[in-house]
PDB file of C-alpha atoms in Angstrom:
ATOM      1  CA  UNK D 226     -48.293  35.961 -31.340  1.00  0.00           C
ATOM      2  CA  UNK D 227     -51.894  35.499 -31.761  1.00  0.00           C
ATOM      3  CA  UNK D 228     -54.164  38.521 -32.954  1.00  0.00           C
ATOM      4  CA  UNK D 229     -56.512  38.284 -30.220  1.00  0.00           C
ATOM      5  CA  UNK D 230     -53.791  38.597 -27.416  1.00  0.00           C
ATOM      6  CA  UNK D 231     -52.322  41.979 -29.325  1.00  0.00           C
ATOM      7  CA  UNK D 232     -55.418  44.131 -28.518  1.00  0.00           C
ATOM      8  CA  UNK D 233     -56.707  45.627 -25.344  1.00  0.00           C
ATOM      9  CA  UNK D 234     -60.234  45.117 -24.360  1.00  0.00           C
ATOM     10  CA  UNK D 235     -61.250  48.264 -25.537  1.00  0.00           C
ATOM     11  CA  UNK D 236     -60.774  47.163 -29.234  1.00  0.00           C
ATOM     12  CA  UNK D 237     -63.004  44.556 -28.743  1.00  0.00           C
ATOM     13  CA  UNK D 238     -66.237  46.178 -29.081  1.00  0.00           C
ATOM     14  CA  UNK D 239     -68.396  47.958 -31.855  1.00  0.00           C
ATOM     15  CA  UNK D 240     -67.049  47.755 -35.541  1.00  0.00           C
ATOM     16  CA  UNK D 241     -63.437  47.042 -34.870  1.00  0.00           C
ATOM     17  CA  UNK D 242     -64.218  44.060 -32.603  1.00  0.00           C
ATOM     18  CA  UNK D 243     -66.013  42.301 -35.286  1.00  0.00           C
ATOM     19  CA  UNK D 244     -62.922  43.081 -37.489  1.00  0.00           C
ATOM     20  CA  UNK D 245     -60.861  41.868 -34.661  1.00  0.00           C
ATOM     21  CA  UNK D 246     -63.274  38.503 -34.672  1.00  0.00           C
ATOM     22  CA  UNK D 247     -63.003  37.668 -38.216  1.00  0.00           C
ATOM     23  CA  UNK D 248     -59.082  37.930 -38.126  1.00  0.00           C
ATOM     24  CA  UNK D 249     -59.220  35.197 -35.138  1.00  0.00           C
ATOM     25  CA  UNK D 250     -61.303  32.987 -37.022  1.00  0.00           C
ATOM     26  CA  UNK D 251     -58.942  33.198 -39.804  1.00  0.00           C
ATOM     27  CA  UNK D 252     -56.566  32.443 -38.054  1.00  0.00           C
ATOM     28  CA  UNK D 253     -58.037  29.667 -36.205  1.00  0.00           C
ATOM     29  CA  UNK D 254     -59.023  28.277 -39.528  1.00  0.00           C
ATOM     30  CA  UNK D 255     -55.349  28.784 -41.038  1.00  0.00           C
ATOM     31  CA  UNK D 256     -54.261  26.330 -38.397  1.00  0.00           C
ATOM     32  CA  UNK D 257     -57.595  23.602 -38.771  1.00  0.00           C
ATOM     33  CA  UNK D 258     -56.211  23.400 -42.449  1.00  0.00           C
ATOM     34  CA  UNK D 259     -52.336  22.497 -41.962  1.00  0.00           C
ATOM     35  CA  UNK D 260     -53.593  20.265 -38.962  1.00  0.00           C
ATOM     36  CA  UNK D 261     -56.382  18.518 -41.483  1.00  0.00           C
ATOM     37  CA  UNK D 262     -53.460  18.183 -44.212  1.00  0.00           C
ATOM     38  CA  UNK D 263     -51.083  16.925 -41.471  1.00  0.00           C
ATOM     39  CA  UNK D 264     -53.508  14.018 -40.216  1.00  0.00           C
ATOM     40  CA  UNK D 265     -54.433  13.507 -44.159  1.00  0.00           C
ATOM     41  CA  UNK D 266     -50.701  12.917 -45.271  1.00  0.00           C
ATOM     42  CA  UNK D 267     -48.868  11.213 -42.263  1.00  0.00           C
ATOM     43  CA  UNK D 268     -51.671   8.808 -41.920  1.00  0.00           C
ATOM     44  CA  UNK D 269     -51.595   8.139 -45.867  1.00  0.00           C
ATOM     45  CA  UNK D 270     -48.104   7.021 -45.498  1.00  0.00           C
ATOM     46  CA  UNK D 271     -48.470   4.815 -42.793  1.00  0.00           C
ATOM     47  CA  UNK D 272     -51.675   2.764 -44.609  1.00  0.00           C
ATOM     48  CA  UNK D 273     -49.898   2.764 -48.158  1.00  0.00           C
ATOM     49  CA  UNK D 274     -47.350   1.341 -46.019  1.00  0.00           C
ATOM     50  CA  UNK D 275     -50.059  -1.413 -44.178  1.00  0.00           C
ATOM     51  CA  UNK D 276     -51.750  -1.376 -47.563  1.00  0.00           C
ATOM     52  CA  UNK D 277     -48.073  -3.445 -49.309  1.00  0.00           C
ATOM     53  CA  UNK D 278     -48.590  -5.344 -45.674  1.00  0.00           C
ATOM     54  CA  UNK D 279     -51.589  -7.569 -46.915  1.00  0.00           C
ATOM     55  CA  UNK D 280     -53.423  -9.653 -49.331  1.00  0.00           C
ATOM     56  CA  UNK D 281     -57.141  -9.075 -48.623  1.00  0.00           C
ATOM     57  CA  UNK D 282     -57.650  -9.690 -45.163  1.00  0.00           C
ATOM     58  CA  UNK D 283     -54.033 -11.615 -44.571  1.00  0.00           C
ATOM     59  CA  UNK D 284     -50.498 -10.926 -43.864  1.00  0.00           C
ATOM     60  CA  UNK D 285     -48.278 -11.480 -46.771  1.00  0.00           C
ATOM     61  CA  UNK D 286     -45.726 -14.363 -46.613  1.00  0.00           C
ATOM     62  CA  UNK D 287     -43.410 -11.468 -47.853  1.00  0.00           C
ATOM     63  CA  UNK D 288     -44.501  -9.177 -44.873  1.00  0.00           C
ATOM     64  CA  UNK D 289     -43.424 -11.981 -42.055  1.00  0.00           C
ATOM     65  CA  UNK D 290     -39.702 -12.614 -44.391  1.00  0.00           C
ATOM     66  CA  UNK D 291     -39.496  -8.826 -44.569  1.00  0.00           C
ATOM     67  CA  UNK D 292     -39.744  -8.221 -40.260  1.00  0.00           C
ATOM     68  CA  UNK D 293     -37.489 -11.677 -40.422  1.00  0.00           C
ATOM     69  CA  UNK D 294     -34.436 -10.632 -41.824  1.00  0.00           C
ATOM     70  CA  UNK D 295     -35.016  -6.652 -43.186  1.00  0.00           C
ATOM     71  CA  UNK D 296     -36.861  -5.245 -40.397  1.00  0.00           C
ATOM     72  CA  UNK D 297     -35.653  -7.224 -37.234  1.00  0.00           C
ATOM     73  CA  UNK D 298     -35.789  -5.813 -34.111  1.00  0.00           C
ATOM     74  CA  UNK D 299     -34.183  -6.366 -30.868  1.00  0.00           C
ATOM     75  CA  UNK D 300     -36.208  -8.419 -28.202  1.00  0.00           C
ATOM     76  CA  UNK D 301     -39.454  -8.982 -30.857  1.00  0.00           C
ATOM     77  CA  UNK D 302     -40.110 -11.880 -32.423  1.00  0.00           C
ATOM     78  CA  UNK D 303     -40.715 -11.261 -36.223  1.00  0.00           C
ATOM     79  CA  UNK D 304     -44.105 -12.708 -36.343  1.00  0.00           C
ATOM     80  CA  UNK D 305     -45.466 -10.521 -33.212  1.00  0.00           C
ATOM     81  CA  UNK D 306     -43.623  -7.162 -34.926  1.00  0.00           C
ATOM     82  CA  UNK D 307     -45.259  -8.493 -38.773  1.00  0.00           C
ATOM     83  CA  UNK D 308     -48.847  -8.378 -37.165  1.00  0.00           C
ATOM     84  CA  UNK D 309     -48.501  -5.517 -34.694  1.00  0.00           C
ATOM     85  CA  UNK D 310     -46.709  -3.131 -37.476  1.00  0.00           C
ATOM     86  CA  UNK D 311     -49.616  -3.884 -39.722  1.00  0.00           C
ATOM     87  CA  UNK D 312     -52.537  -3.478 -37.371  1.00  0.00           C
ATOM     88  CA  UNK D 313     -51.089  -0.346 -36.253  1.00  0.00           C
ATOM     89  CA  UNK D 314     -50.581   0.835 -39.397  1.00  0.00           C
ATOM     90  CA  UNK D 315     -54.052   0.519 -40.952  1.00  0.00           C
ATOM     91  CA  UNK D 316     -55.487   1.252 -37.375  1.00  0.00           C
ATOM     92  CA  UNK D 317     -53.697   4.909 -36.360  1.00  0.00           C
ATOM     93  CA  UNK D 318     -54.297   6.318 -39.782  1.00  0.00           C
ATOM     94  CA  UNK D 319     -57.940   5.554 -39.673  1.00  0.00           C
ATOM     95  CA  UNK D 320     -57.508   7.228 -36.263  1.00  0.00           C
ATOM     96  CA  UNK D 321     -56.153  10.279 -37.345  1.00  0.00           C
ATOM     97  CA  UNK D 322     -58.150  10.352 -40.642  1.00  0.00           C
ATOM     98  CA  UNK D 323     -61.057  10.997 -37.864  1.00  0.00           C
ATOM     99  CA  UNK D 324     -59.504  13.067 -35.081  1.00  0.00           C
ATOM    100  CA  UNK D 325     -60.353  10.238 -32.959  1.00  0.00           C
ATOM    101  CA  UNK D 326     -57.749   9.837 -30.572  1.00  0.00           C
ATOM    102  CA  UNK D 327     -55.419  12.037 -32.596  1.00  0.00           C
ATOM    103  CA  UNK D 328     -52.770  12.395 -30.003  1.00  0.00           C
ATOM    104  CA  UNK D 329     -52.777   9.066 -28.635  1.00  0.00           C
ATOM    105  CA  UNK D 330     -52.237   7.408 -32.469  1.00  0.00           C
ATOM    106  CA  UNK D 331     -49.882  10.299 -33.194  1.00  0.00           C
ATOM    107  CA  UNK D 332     -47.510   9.442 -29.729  1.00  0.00           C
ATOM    108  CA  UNK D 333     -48.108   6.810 -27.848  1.00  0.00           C
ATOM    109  CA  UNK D 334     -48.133   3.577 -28.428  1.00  0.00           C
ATOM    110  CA  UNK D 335     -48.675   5.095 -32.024  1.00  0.00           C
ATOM    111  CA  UNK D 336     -47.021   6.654 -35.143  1.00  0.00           C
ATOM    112  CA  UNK D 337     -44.157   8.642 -33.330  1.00  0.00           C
ATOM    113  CA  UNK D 338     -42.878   5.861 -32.176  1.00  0.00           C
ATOM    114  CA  UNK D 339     -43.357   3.361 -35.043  1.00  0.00           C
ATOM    115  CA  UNK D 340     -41.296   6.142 -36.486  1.00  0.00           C
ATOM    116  CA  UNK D 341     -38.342   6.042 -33.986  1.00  0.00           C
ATOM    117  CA  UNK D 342     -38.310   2.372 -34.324  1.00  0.00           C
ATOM    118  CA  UNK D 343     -37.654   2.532 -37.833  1.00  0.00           C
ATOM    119  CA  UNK D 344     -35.111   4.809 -37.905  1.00  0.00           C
ATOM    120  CA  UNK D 345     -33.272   3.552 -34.962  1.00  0.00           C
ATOM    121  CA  UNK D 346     -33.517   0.024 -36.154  1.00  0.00           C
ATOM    122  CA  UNK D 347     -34.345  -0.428 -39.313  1.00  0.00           C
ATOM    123  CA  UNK D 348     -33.528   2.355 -41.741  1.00  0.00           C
ATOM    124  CA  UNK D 349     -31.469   4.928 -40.075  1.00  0.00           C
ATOM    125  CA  UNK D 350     -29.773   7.018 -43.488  1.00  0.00           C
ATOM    126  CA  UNK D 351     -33.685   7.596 -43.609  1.00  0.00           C
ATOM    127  CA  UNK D 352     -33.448  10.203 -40.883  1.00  0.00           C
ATOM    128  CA  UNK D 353     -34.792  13.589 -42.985  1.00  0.00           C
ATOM    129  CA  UNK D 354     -38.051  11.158 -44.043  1.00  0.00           C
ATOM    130  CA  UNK D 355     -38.575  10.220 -40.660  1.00  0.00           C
ATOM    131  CA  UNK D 356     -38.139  13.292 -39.288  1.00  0.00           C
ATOM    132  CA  UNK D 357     -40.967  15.353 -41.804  1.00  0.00           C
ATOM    133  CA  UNK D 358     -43.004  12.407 -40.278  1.00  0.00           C
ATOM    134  CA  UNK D 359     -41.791  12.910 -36.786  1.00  0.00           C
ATOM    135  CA  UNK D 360     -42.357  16.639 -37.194  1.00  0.00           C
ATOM    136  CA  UNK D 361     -45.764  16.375 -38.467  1.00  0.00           C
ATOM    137  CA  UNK D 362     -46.701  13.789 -35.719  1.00  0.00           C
ATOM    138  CA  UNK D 363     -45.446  15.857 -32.672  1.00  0.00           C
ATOM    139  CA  UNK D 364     -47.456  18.754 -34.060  1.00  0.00           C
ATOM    140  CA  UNK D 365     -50.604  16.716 -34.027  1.00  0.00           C
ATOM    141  CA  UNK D 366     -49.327  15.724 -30.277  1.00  0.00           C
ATOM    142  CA  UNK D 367     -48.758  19.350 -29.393  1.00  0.00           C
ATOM    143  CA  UNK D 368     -51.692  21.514 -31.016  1.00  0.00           C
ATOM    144  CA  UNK D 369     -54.249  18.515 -31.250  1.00  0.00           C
ATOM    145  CA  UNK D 370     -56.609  17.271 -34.153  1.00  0.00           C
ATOM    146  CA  UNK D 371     -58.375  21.078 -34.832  1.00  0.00           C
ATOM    147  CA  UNK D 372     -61.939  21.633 -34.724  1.00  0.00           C
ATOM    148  CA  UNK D 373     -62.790  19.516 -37.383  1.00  0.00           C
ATOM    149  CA  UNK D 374     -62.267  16.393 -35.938  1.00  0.00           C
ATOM    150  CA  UNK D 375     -64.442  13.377 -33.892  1.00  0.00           C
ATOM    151  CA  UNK D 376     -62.069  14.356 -30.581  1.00  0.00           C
ATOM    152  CA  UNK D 377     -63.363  18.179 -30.783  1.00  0.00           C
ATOM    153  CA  UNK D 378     -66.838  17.079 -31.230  1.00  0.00           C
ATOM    154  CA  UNK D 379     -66.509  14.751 -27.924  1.00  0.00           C
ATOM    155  CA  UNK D 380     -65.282  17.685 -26.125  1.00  0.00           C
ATOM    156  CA  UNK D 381     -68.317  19.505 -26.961  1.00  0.00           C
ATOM    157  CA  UNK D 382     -70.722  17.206 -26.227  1.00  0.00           C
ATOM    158  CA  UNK D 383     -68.778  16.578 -22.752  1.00  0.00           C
ATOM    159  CA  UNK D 384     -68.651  20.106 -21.732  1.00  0.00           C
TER     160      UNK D 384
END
């Protein structure tokens, strides 16, 4: 239960609403901070993960045997999955690095489900990793990037 939504409007003013406003914006900033941390980490394992992906500005021979024969999915060729895993991995990071389209790179045709992939199809005794990642991701989806992000800063200059 948020702090604001405990108190009657008669709280609000003089001494004790200024109290009352401080406590808010702690707790407002609480949450900017785990959300910042969140986008930080789960986007730092998906570009360490691009990062193995490449040599300089190509895909590794290594990367296209790896999606042939390790990381094989159903119904995608292994040279289509080799590029598109390692675009989307050094693209959605960057993405959520910046709050810029934080819940679209977390979900969509992003990091959540990059994340299901791999554990239905690839690794699936992995399931406590992917499901910190999972976890982190869906919170991004849920609560959005915070204020301290490129998506907040549209939304300001928008409304």
């Amino acid at each position: 239960m948020s702090l604001e939504s405990s108190t009657t409007p008669a709280v609000r003013t003089g001494v004790a609403g200024q109290v009352l406003k401080v406590f808010v914006w702690l707790e407002n900033l609480r949450m900017d901070a785990l959300l910042i941390l969140m986008r930080i980490i789960v986007g730092a394992v998906f570009f360490m993960s691009a990062q193995t992906k490449v040599d300089g500005f190509s895909i590794k021979e290594s990367t296209f045997f790896l999606f042939e024969h390790e990381y094989a999915l159903p119904l995608v060729s292994p040279i289509l999955a080799a590029w598109l895993a390692t675009i989307a991995e050094h693209l959605f990071p960057l993405m959520l690095w910046l709050g810029l389209g934080t819940r679209f790179a977390a979900l969509g045709l992003g990091l959540a489900l990059m994340t299901l992939t791999i554990q239905l199809f690839v690794y699936p005794q992995a399931w406590v990793t992917h499901g910190l990642w999972l976890s982190s991701l869906l919170v991004l989806v849920l609560q959005g990037p915070g204020r301290l992000s490129l998506d907040q800063l549209i939304r300001s200059r928008i409304a």
